[in-house]
Structures are given as structure tokens and as C-alpha cells.
Amino acid sequence: MVPTAPTAPTAAPVPPPSLADGVRAPEWDEGLDCWVVADPRLAQQVLNHPGFASGTFERSFQLYMTDAARAEYRELTEFLRLWFVQADAPEHMALRRPVQRMLSASYVRSLAPRIEEITDECLDDLAAGRPYDVMPPVADGISGKVMAHVVGLDLPPVVLHRWSRTLSLFIGAMYRRDHALAAHQVMVEMSEALAGARALEGFPVDTEEDRARTTATWAMCLFGGLETTASLLGSTVLTALGDRALWDAVCREVPGAVEDLVESVLVSRPPLRHLGRVAAYDQEFAGVRLSEGDLVLVSLTGENPLNDAEEAPAAVCPVTGASAAAAAGTDTGVKAAGGGSERHLIFGHGPHYCVGAPLARLEAAILLRRLARRFPHARLAEEAAVWGPNLSYVGLDHLYVELAGDA
């Protein structure tokens, strides 16, 4: 049954999102026990509206962990609460700004030579193995080595991905004690490793609170740059090799083909398909009544076009030059399945737009180019794709290819 709000809801500080003609209203999902916002035009409003708070971890701790579990793993829950994606204005912007400056467009562009070196190393590892599986040596390898370089850690990708996958399991199933225990151990390992990381230089560490916040911030950045990026890299290769016309355009270095292909994959095979929000107060919302504390699942992959947006924080990627409009198809011949949207929400929208979006796009573009130059005759193996049962993101566990004419 859909929960009912009190008779006299708290007044919203700003007008709530309205239900325009043709926009699908939010729906209550009994199985998920939350509201689902599927329409992209409404999703865009929710992601940029103060009536919907970002602190989903805190609400999930309350809903899915017992009092005893919260007490036992208080250090872990406090660690996750400090991730700035869980904060809203003005705290969110204050915490995000120094990271955003560090991951500026000029800095990300400067990483291109190092990412090319890393990619070539990972392609060497791919060629040395049998069977040829893109995921562990290439997708995990590139994303792991790039993030280790950015943060300043001397750790192999397998360790970093173990950390992120363990945290993903806990975030997706907080009620399980085994996940909480494993995530707590990962928190300890991450905190110890980050204590001397280069990226923390210049961030506040004077007090215990400063150190906790700074460590949590870079743990979050490290987490965010691993699994979803590896998923994007794998899906990009799967899509390219699965369509000979697309792969031919990449191999012939048709201008814009690589960037358009990456953008189309973000739409057709997005690593992350939803974001969570929490109703900040009792409110009337697009034709339904929400109570304070209701969880709201916001789809990033709605079917309708985003043709009423006033702005898009990254309509054009400042590093690769890719435009979200490429998903609609261009003269390069690259077109996403179900394309047609002017802009997409895969990296979020508004103040919480993904700070690492340009880096993820750059890694995928470089991988396509280096793979095409070294293995232009590569193709998918039979039963190539093995999708993982991931709770927090959509990704491949394995992607088997044939490297015909490998060098």
C-alpha cells in the first residue's frame, strides 16, 4: 500500500516539481519499498530540487540495519556518511569544490599520455593471456591504474577493485552482517593506504575531524573511479566489436567516431542506472503525496527526451569534446540503441553532476583508439559477454575476444 502523508504537510521552501503534460508520474514500488521516478524530465527536476536530499546512506542505515548492527559498525557508517555525495548545499559544494579543481579539464587532459601508457601495458597483459578476456587485465587494469595514479597509491588494480566491490556489496545489502564486516575491514585498509597518498596534499588534516573528512572524500573518489569506469570500458569494447561498421569507423579513425561511440554506450549500456534520493519533508510531488523520509529511486535511463532542459553541466565534455547529443546519432554513423535524446542523465544532473565524467570518457576513448591500432582485426568470441550479478551498478565480469593478427 502506498504510504499516506499527514493531513497538513510541511510547506516546501520552493515550489515542488510539477507534472507537465506527457510526463509519467512517480510510482510506488511495493518490492523496493520506495517511489520510482522513471520519466527523465521529472528525474532532472528531482536531481536539482532541495526537496529531495542526497543522504540515502543515512536513511538506509535506519531502514535496513538493526540498532545493534549500527552500533557495532558505527565507524563504518560514519565513514560513509562523510562522502560528499551524501551531502547537500551548501556543505556539498564546499567539500566538492577542491576535488573539482584538482580534477580540472586541464589536469585530465594532461593525463592522456599516462593513460595511453597504462592502456598499452594492459593490452600487453591481454595479449599474454588465454583466453583473451578484456575485463580483468584491461577494463579493471586501466581503471585501477589510472585511479592509483590520480590518488597517488602504489597498489595494484586487483586490490583497489576488491575494495570497491566489497563496499558495493555492503551498500547494496546493508542488512547482511558478512557484508558489513568485510566493508569495515576495507575501510580500515583504505584509510591506512590513503594516509600517505599524494592527492591528500593540500587538503585539511589538522584535526581528527579534518583527517576523517579528507580520507572519506578520497576514498569516495577512488571508489567512484573504479567499478563504473571498468563497466564503461568493457561495454564500449563490447559495443564496438559487436558492430563491424562501428569498429571499421574506429579503425579508420573517422573524426568523431570514437567520442560518439563512447557517448552512445553511456546511453545504451550505462554502468549506473539509478540514483537514490530521500524526501526532505512531507510534500505534494508531481501528483502524489510523499512523506518525509520516503526513499525515491531516480532513473537515469528514462525513455523520453530531455528536450526542456535549461542547462546541462556537461553538454560538451571539456576534455574529449564529446556531446551528449551524439547519442542521437551523427554523420559518423554511430547511434545508440533507442537514441534520440538531446541530453542524457547518466552522469547525473545539477550540483551532483559526476566530477569524474571527463576522466571516464577519456579512458574509454583512449582504449578504443589503442585497441584499434594494435588489434584492428579483433572480434568478439562466441558467448563473449558474461554479465555480473552486481547490486549497485551494471557491469561485465568477463568479455572474451579473439585477437586475430595480434601483435
PDB file of C-alpha atoms in Angstrom, residues 90-296:
ATOM      1  CA  PRO A  90      25.963  24.385   0.970  1.00  0.00           C
ATOM      2  CA  GLU A  91      28.085  21.626   2.511  1.00  0.00           C
ATOM      3  CA  HIS A  92      28.234  19.602  -0.695  1.00  0.00           C
ATOM      4  CA  MET A  93      29.676  22.403  -2.810  1.00  0.00           C
ATOM      5  CA  ALA A  94      32.213  23.371  -0.126  1.00  0.00           C
ATOM      6  CA  LEU A  95      33.517  19.795   0.015  1.00  0.00           C
ATOM      7  CA  ARG A  96      33.305  19.156  -3.714  1.00  0.00           C
ATOM      8  CA  ARG A  97      34.999  22.351  -4.902  1.00  0.00           C
ATOM      9  CA  PRO A  98      38.632  21.417  -4.073  1.00  0.00           C
ATOM     10  CA  VAL A  99      38.224  17.987  -5.679  1.00  0.00           C
ATOM     11  CA  GLN A 100      36.666  19.570  -8.745  1.00  0.00           C
ATOM     12  CA  ARG A 101      39.578  21.991  -9.014  1.00  0.00           C
ATOM     13  CA  MET A 102      42.043  19.139  -8.775  1.00  0.00           C
ATOM     14  CA  LEU A 103      40.210  17.128 -11.439  1.00  0.00           C
ATOM     15  CA  SER A 104      40.009  20.132 -13.762  1.00  0.00           C
ATOM     16  CA  ALA A 105      39.740  19.768 -17.517  1.00  0.00           C
ATOM     17  CA  SER A 106      43.365  20.831 -17.968  1.00  0.00           C
ATOM     18  CA  TYR A 107      44.564  18.252 -15.436  1.00  0.00           C
ATOM     19  CA  VAL A 108      42.523  15.454 -17.010  1.00  0.00           C
ATOM     20  CA  ARG A 109      43.877  16.383 -20.465  1.00  0.00           C
ATOM     21  CA  SER A 110      47.391  16.253 -19.055  1.00  0.00           C
ATOM     22  CA  LEU A 111      46.771  12.638 -18.030  1.00  0.00           C
ATOM     23  CA  ALA A 112      46.291  11.467 -21.634  1.00  0.00           C
ATOM     24  CA  PRO A 113      49.926  10.376 -22.224  1.00  0.00           C
ATOM     25  CA  ARG A 114      49.986   8.414 -18.961  1.00  0.00           C
ATOM     26  CA  ILE A 115      46.613   6.812 -19.721  1.00  0.00           C
ATOM     27  CA  GLU A 116      47.948   5.789 -23.142  1.00  0.00           C
ATOM     28  CA  GLU A 117      50.950   4.149 -21.468  1.00  0.00           C
ATOM     29  CA  ILE A 118      48.694   2.381 -18.978  1.00  0.00           C
ATOM     30  CA  THR A 119      46.403   1.210 -21.775  1.00  0.00           C
ATOM     31  CA  ASP A 120      49.308  -0.221 -23.757  1.00  0.00           C
ATOM     32  CA  GLU A 121      50.524  -2.057 -20.640  1.00  0.00           C
ATOM     33  CA  CYS A 122      47.078  -3.540 -20.143  1.00  0.00           C
ATOM     34  CA  LEU A 123      46.802  -4.574 -23.794  1.00  0.00           C
ATOM     35  CA  ASP A 124      50.142  -6.355 -23.355  1.00  0.00           C
ATOM     36  CA  ASP A 125      48.595  -8.238 -20.445  1.00  0.00           C
ATOM     37  CA  LEU A 126      45.546  -9.073 -22.570  1.00  0.00           C
ATOM     38  CA  ALA A 127      47.693 -10.468 -25.382  1.00  0.00           C
ATOM     39  CA  ALA A 128      49.701 -12.580 -22.938  1.00  0.00           C
ATOM     40  CA  GLY A 129      46.684 -14.418 -21.561  1.00  0.00           C
ATOM     41  CA  ARG A 130      44.477 -17.255 -22.761  1.00  0.00           C
ATOM     42  CA  PRO A 131      41.587 -16.972 -23.230  1.00  0.00           C
ATOM     43  CA  TYR A 132      41.577 -13.312 -24.145  1.00  0.00           C
ATOM     44  CA  ASP A 133      39.360 -11.714 -21.505  1.00  0.00           C
ATOM     45  CA  VAL A 134      39.095  -7.924 -21.702  1.00  0.00           C
ATOM     46  CA  MET A 135      37.714  -7.367 -18.208  1.00  0.00           C
ATOM     47  CA  PRO A 136      40.416  -8.219 -15.619  1.00  0.00           C
ATOM     48  CA  PRO A 137      43.555  -7.116 -17.488  1.00  0.00           C
ATOM     49  CA  VAL A 138      42.127  -4.208 -19.497  1.00  0.00           C
ATOM     50  CA  ALA A 139      38.927  -2.763 -18.014  1.00  0.00           C
ATOM     51  CA  ASP A 140      39.910  -3.388 -14.400  1.00  0.00           C
ATOM     52  CA  GLY A 141      43.560  -2.740 -15.177  1.00  0.00           C
ATOM     53  CA  ILE A 142      43.101   0.654 -16.822  1.00  0.00           C
ATOM     54  CA  SER A 143      40.561   1.967 -14.320  1.00  0.00           C
ATOM     55  CA  GLY A 144      42.635   0.716 -11.394  1.00  0.00           C
ATOM     56  CA  LYS A 145      45.990   2.017 -12.596  1.00  0.00           C
ATOM     57  CA  VAL A 146      44.558   5.392 -13.590  1.00  0.00           C
ATOM     58  CA  MET A 147      42.925   5.912 -10.205  1.00  0.00           C
ATOM     59  CA  ALA A 148      46.079   4.745  -8.405  1.00  0.00           C
ATOM     60  CA  HIS A 149      47.995   7.370 -10.391  1.00  0.00           C
ATOM     61  CA  VAL A 150      45.465  10.132  -9.728  1.00  0.00           C
ATOM     62  CA  VAL A 151      45.262   9.452  -5.992  1.00  0.00           C
ATOM     63  CA  GLY A 152      48.924   8.568  -5.589  1.00  0.00           C
ATOM     64  CA  LEU A 153      48.754   4.970  -4.404  1.00  0.00           C
ATOM     65  CA  ASP A 154      51.248   2.221  -5.139  1.00  0.00           C
ATOM     66  CA  LEU A 155      48.717  -0.586  -5.193  1.00  0.00           C
ATOM     67  CA  PRO A 156      47.678  -2.997  -7.975  1.00  0.00           C
ATOM     68  CA  PRO A 157      44.217  -2.821  -9.582  1.00  0.00           C
ATOM     69  CA  VAL A 158      43.173  -6.136  -8.049  1.00  0.00           C
ATOM     70  CA  VAL A 159      43.420  -4.634  -4.549  1.00  0.00           C
ATOM     71  CA  LEU A 160      41.575  -1.444  -5.460  1.00  0.00           C
ATOM     72  CA  HIS A 161      38.765  -3.338  -7.182  1.00  0.00           C
ATOM     73  CA  ARG A 162      38.452  -5.715  -4.235  1.00  0.00           C
ATOM     74  CA  TRP A 163      37.925  -2.673  -2.032  1.00  0.00           C
ATOM     75  CA  SER A 164      35.315  -1.104  -4.282  1.00  0.00           C
ATOM     76  CA  ARG A 165      33.407  -4.325  -4.877  1.00  0.00           C
ATOM     77  CA  THR A 166      33.293  -5.065  -1.175  1.00  0.00           C
ATOM     78  CA  LEU A 167      31.889  -1.613  -0.454  1.00  0.00           C
ATOM     79  CA  SER A 168      29.389  -2.052  -3.308  1.00  0.00           C
ATOM     80  CA  LEU A 169      28.113  -5.266  -1.758  1.00  0.00           C
ATOM     81  CA  PHE A 170      27.565  -3.568   1.582  1.00  0.00           C
ATOM     82  CA  ILE A 171      25.870  -0.529   0.038  1.00  0.00           C
ATOM     83  CA  GLY A 172      23.552  -2.832  -1.901  1.00  0.00           C
ATOM     84  CA  ALA A 173      22.709  -5.100   1.060  1.00  0.00           C
ATOM     85  CA  MET A 174      23.346  -3.316   4.352  1.00  0.00           C
ATOM     86  CA  TYR A 175      21.273  -5.840   6.285  1.00  0.00           C
ATOM     87  CA  ARG A 176      23.910  -8.556   5.797  1.00  0.00           C
ATOM     88  CA  ARG A 177      26.419  -8.814   8.622  1.00  0.00           C
ATOM     89  CA  ASP A 178      29.054 -10.510   6.446  1.00  0.00           C
ATOM     90  CA  HIS A 179      28.995  -7.569   4.039  1.00  0.00           C
ATOM     91  CA  ALA A 180      29.288  -5.110   6.918  1.00  0.00           C
ATOM     92  CA  LEU A 181      32.230  -6.998   8.406  1.00  0.00           C
ATOM     93  CA  ALA A 182      34.071  -7.124   5.073  1.00  0.00           C
ATOM     94  CA  ALA A 183      33.314  -3.449   4.333  1.00  0.00           C
ATOM     95  CA  HIS A 184      34.628  -2.432   7.757  1.00  0.00           C
ATOM     96  CA  GLN A 185      37.936  -4.188   7.053  1.00  0.00           C
ATOM     97  CA  VAL A 186      38.135  -2.466   3.667  1.00  0.00           C
ATOM     98  CA  MET A 187      37.522   0.897   5.338  1.00  0.00           C
ATOM     99  CA  VAL A 188      40.494   0.243   7.621  1.00  0.00           C
ATOM    100  CA  GLU A 189      42.730  -0.776   4.699  1.00  0.00           C
ATOM    101  CA  MET A 190      41.686   2.211   2.578  1.00  0.00           C
ATOM    102  CA  SER A 191      42.227   4.661   5.413  1.00  0.00           C
ATOM    103  CA  GLU A 192      45.714   3.308   6.112  1.00  0.00           C
ATOM    104  CA  ALA A 193      46.675   3.398   2.423  1.00  0.00           C
ATOM    105  CA  LEU A 194      45.297   6.896   1.876  1.00  0.00           C
ATOM    106  CA  ALA A 195      47.153   8.320   4.869  1.00  0.00           C
ATOM    107  CA  GLY A 196      50.211   8.980   2.719  1.00  0.00           C
ATOM    108  CA  ALA A 197      48.542   9.424  -0.678  1.00  0.00           C
ATOM    109  CA  ARG A 198      49.654  12.327  -2.859  1.00  0.00           C
ATOM    110  CA  ALA A 199      46.110  13.511  -3.594  1.00  0.00           C
ATOM    111  CA  LEU A 200      45.563  14.385   0.060  1.00  0.00           C
ATOM    112  CA  GLU A 201      48.293  17.036  -0.022  1.00  0.00           C
ATOM    113  CA  GLY A 202      46.718  20.439   0.409  1.00  0.00           C
ATOM    114  CA  PHE A 203      43.517  19.024   1.917  1.00  0.00           C
ATOM    115  CA  PRO A 204      42.785  19.717   5.599  1.00  0.00           C
ATOM    116  CA  VAL A 205      44.319  17.181   8.008  1.00  0.00           C
ATOM    117  CA  ASP A 206      44.963  19.346  11.086  1.00  0.00           C
ATOM    118  CA  THR A 207      42.278  17.832  13.288  1.00  0.00           C
ATOM    119  CA  GLU A 208      40.866  14.343  13.661  1.00  0.00           C
ATOM    120  CA  GLU A 209      37.651  15.568  12.026  1.00  0.00           C
ATOM    121  CA  ASP A 210      39.618  17.058   9.118  1.00  0.00           C
ATOM    122  CA  ARG A 211      41.545  13.834   8.590  1.00  0.00           C
ATOM    123  CA  ALA A 212      38.369  11.748   8.686  1.00  0.00           C
ATOM    124  CA  ARG A 213      36.608  14.006   6.166  1.00  0.00           C
ATOM    125  CA  THR A 214      39.588  14.181   3.792  1.00  0.00           C
ATOM    126  CA  THR A 215      40.160  10.429   3.928  1.00  0.00           C
ATOM    127  CA  ALA A 216      36.476   9.761   3.282  1.00  0.00           C
ATOM    128  CA  THR A 217      36.474  12.204   0.355  1.00  0.00           C
ATOM    129  CA  TRP A 218      39.325  10.455  -1.431  1.00  0.00           C
ATOM    130  CA  ALA A 219      38.009   7.014  -0.578  1.00  0.00           C
ATOM    131  CA  MET A 220      34.790   8.085  -2.294  1.00  0.00           C
ATOM    132  CA  CYS A 221      36.696   9.388  -5.339  1.00  0.00           C
ATOM    133  CA  LEU A 222      38.682   6.168  -5.537  1.00  0.00           C
ATOM    134  CA  PHE A 223      35.504   4.093  -5.242  1.00  0.00           C
ATOM    135  CA  GLY A 224      33.731   6.174  -7.889  1.00  0.00           C
ATOM    136  CA  GLY A 225      36.513   5.812 -10.445  1.00  0.00           C
ATOM    137  CA  LEU A 226      36.747   2.034 -10.426  1.00  0.00           C
ATOM    138  CA  GLU A 227      33.694  -0.182 -10.990  1.00  0.00           C
ATOM    139  CA  THR A 228      31.532   2.097 -13.107  1.00  0.00           C
ATOM    140  CA  THR A 229      34.538   3.103 -15.223  1.00  0.00           C
ATOM    141  CA  ALA A 230      35.551  -0.525 -15.716  1.00  0.00           C
ATOM    142  CA  SER A 231      31.956  -1.249 -16.718  1.00  0.00           C
ATOM    143  CA  LEU A 232      32.034   1.575 -19.266  1.00  0.00           C
ATOM    144  CA  LEU A 233      35.324   0.323 -20.715  1.00  0.00           C
ATOM    145  CA  GLY A 234      34.027  -3.221 -21.094  1.00  0.00           C
ATOM    146  CA  SER A 235      30.710  -2.154 -22.604  1.00  0.00           C
ATOM    147  CA  THR A 236      32.499   0.167 -25.027  1.00  0.00           C
ATOM    148  CA  VAL A 237      34.637  -2.686 -26.362  1.00  0.00           C
ATOM    149  CA  LEU A 238      31.602  -5.000 -26.483  1.00  0.00           C
ATOM    150  CA  THR A 239      29.619  -2.458 -28.496  1.00  0.00           C
ATOM    151  CA  ALA A 240      32.466  -1.590 -30.854  1.00  0.00           C
ATOM    152  CA  LEU A 241      33.398  -5.180 -31.673  1.00  0.00           C
ATOM    153  CA  GLY A 242      29.751  -6.194 -31.906  1.00  0.00           C
ATOM    154  CA  ASP A 243      29.141  -3.937 -34.911  1.00  0.00           C
ATOM    155  CA  ARG A 244      31.638  -4.203 -37.735  1.00  0.00           C
ATOM    156  CA  ALA A 245      30.591  -0.858 -39.221  1.00  0.00           C
ATOM    157  CA  LEU A 246      31.283   0.905 -35.936  1.00  0.00           C
ATOM    158  CA  TRP A 247      34.580  -0.904 -35.467  1.00  0.00           C
ATOM    159  CA  ASP A 248      35.598  -0.072 -39.030  1.00  0.00           C
ATOM    160  CA  ALA A 249      34.902   3.619 -38.350  1.00  0.00           C
ATOM    161  CA  VAL A 250      37.076   3.455 -35.234  1.00  0.00           C
ATOM    162  CA  CYS A 251      39.886   1.658 -37.074  1.00  0.00           C
ATOM    163  CA  ARG A 252      39.770   4.165 -39.950  1.00  0.00           C
ATOM    164  CA  GLU A 253      39.934   6.959 -37.374  1.00  0.00           C
ATOM    165  CA  VAL A 254      36.821   8.656 -38.728  1.00  0.00           C
ATOM    166  CA  PRO A 255      36.695  12.058 -36.984  1.00  0.00           C
ATOM    167  CA  GLY A 256      34.342  11.966 -34.013  1.00  0.00           C
ATOM    168  CA  ALA A 257      33.627   8.239 -34.302  1.00  0.00           C
ATOM    169  CA  VAL A 258      35.302   7.307 -31.029  1.00  0.00           C
ATOM    170  CA  GLU A 259      33.699  10.068 -28.976  1.00  0.00           C
ATOM    171  CA  ASP A 260      30.266   9.408 -30.475  1.00  0.00           C
ATOM    172  CA  LEU A 261      30.600   5.695 -29.798  1.00  0.00           C
ATOM    173  CA  VAL A 262      31.537   6.246 -26.154  1.00  0.00           C
ATOM    174  CA  GLU A 263      28.587   8.598 -25.718  1.00  0.00           C
ATOM    175  CA  SER A 264      26.212   6.126 -27.322  1.00  0.00           C
ATOM    176  CA  VAL A 265      27.392   3.384 -24.953  1.00  0.00           C
ATOM    177  CA  LEU A 266      26.680   5.629 -21.983  1.00  0.00           C
ATOM    178  CA  VAL A 267      23.073   5.755 -23.158  1.00  0.00           C
ATOM    179  CA  SER A 268      22.576   2.193 -24.381  1.00  0.00           C
ATOM    180  CA  ARG A 269      24.654   0.346 -21.727  1.00  0.00           C
ATOM    181  CA  PRO A 270      25.043   2.754 -18.787  1.00  0.00           C
ATOM    182  CA  PRO A 271      27.095   1.492 -15.830  1.00  0.00           C
ATOM    183  CA  LEU A 272      24.798   3.167 -13.311  1.00  0.00           C
ATOM    184  CA  ARG A 273      21.057   3.189 -13.981  1.00  0.00           C
ATOM    185  CA  HIS A 274      19.604   4.964 -10.986  1.00  0.00           C
ATOM    186  CA  LEU A 275      20.344   7.320  -8.124  1.00  0.00           C
ATOM    187  CA  GLY A 276      18.655   7.483  -4.756  1.00  0.00           C
ATOM    188  CA  ARG A 277      17.149  10.486  -3.020  1.00  0.00           C
ATOM    189  CA  VAL A 278      15.184  10.978   0.212  1.00  0.00           C
ATOM    190  CA  ALA A 279      12.088  13.165   0.564  1.00  0.00           C
ATOM    191  CA  ALA A 280      13.297  16.029   2.766  1.00  0.00           C
ATOM    192  CA  TYR A 281       9.809  16.873   4.052  1.00  0.00           C
ATOM    193  CA  ASP A 282       6.144  15.991   3.567  1.00  0.00           C
ATOM    194  CA  GLN A 283       5.176  17.332   0.167  1.00  0.00           C
ATOM    195  CA  GLU A 284       2.924  17.188  -2.855  1.00  0.00           C
ATOM    196  CA  PHE A 285       5.117  15.948  -5.677  1.00  0.00           C
ATOM    197  CA  ALA A 286       4.052  15.693  -9.291  1.00  0.00           C
ATOM    198  CA  GLY A 287       0.574  14.485  -8.413  1.00  0.00           C
ATOM    199  CA  VAL A 288       1.441  12.163  -5.491  1.00  0.00           C
ATOM    200  CA  ARG A 289       1.936  12.656  -1.762  1.00  0.00           C
ATOM    201  CA  LEU A 290       5.368  11.994  -0.279  1.00  0.00           C
ATOM    202  CA  SER A 291       6.225  11.750   3.396  1.00  0.00           C
ATOM    203  CA  GLU A 292       9.461  12.926   4.930  1.00  0.00           C
ATOM    204  CA  GLY A 293      11.970  10.084   4.776  1.00  0.00           C
ATOM    205  CA  ASP A 294      10.452   8.310   1.773  1.00  0.00           C
ATOM    206  CA  LEU A 295      13.116   6.821  -0.473  1.00  0.00           C
ATOM    207  CA  VAL A 296      12.954   7.919  -4.105  1.00  0.00           C
TER     208      VAL A 296
END
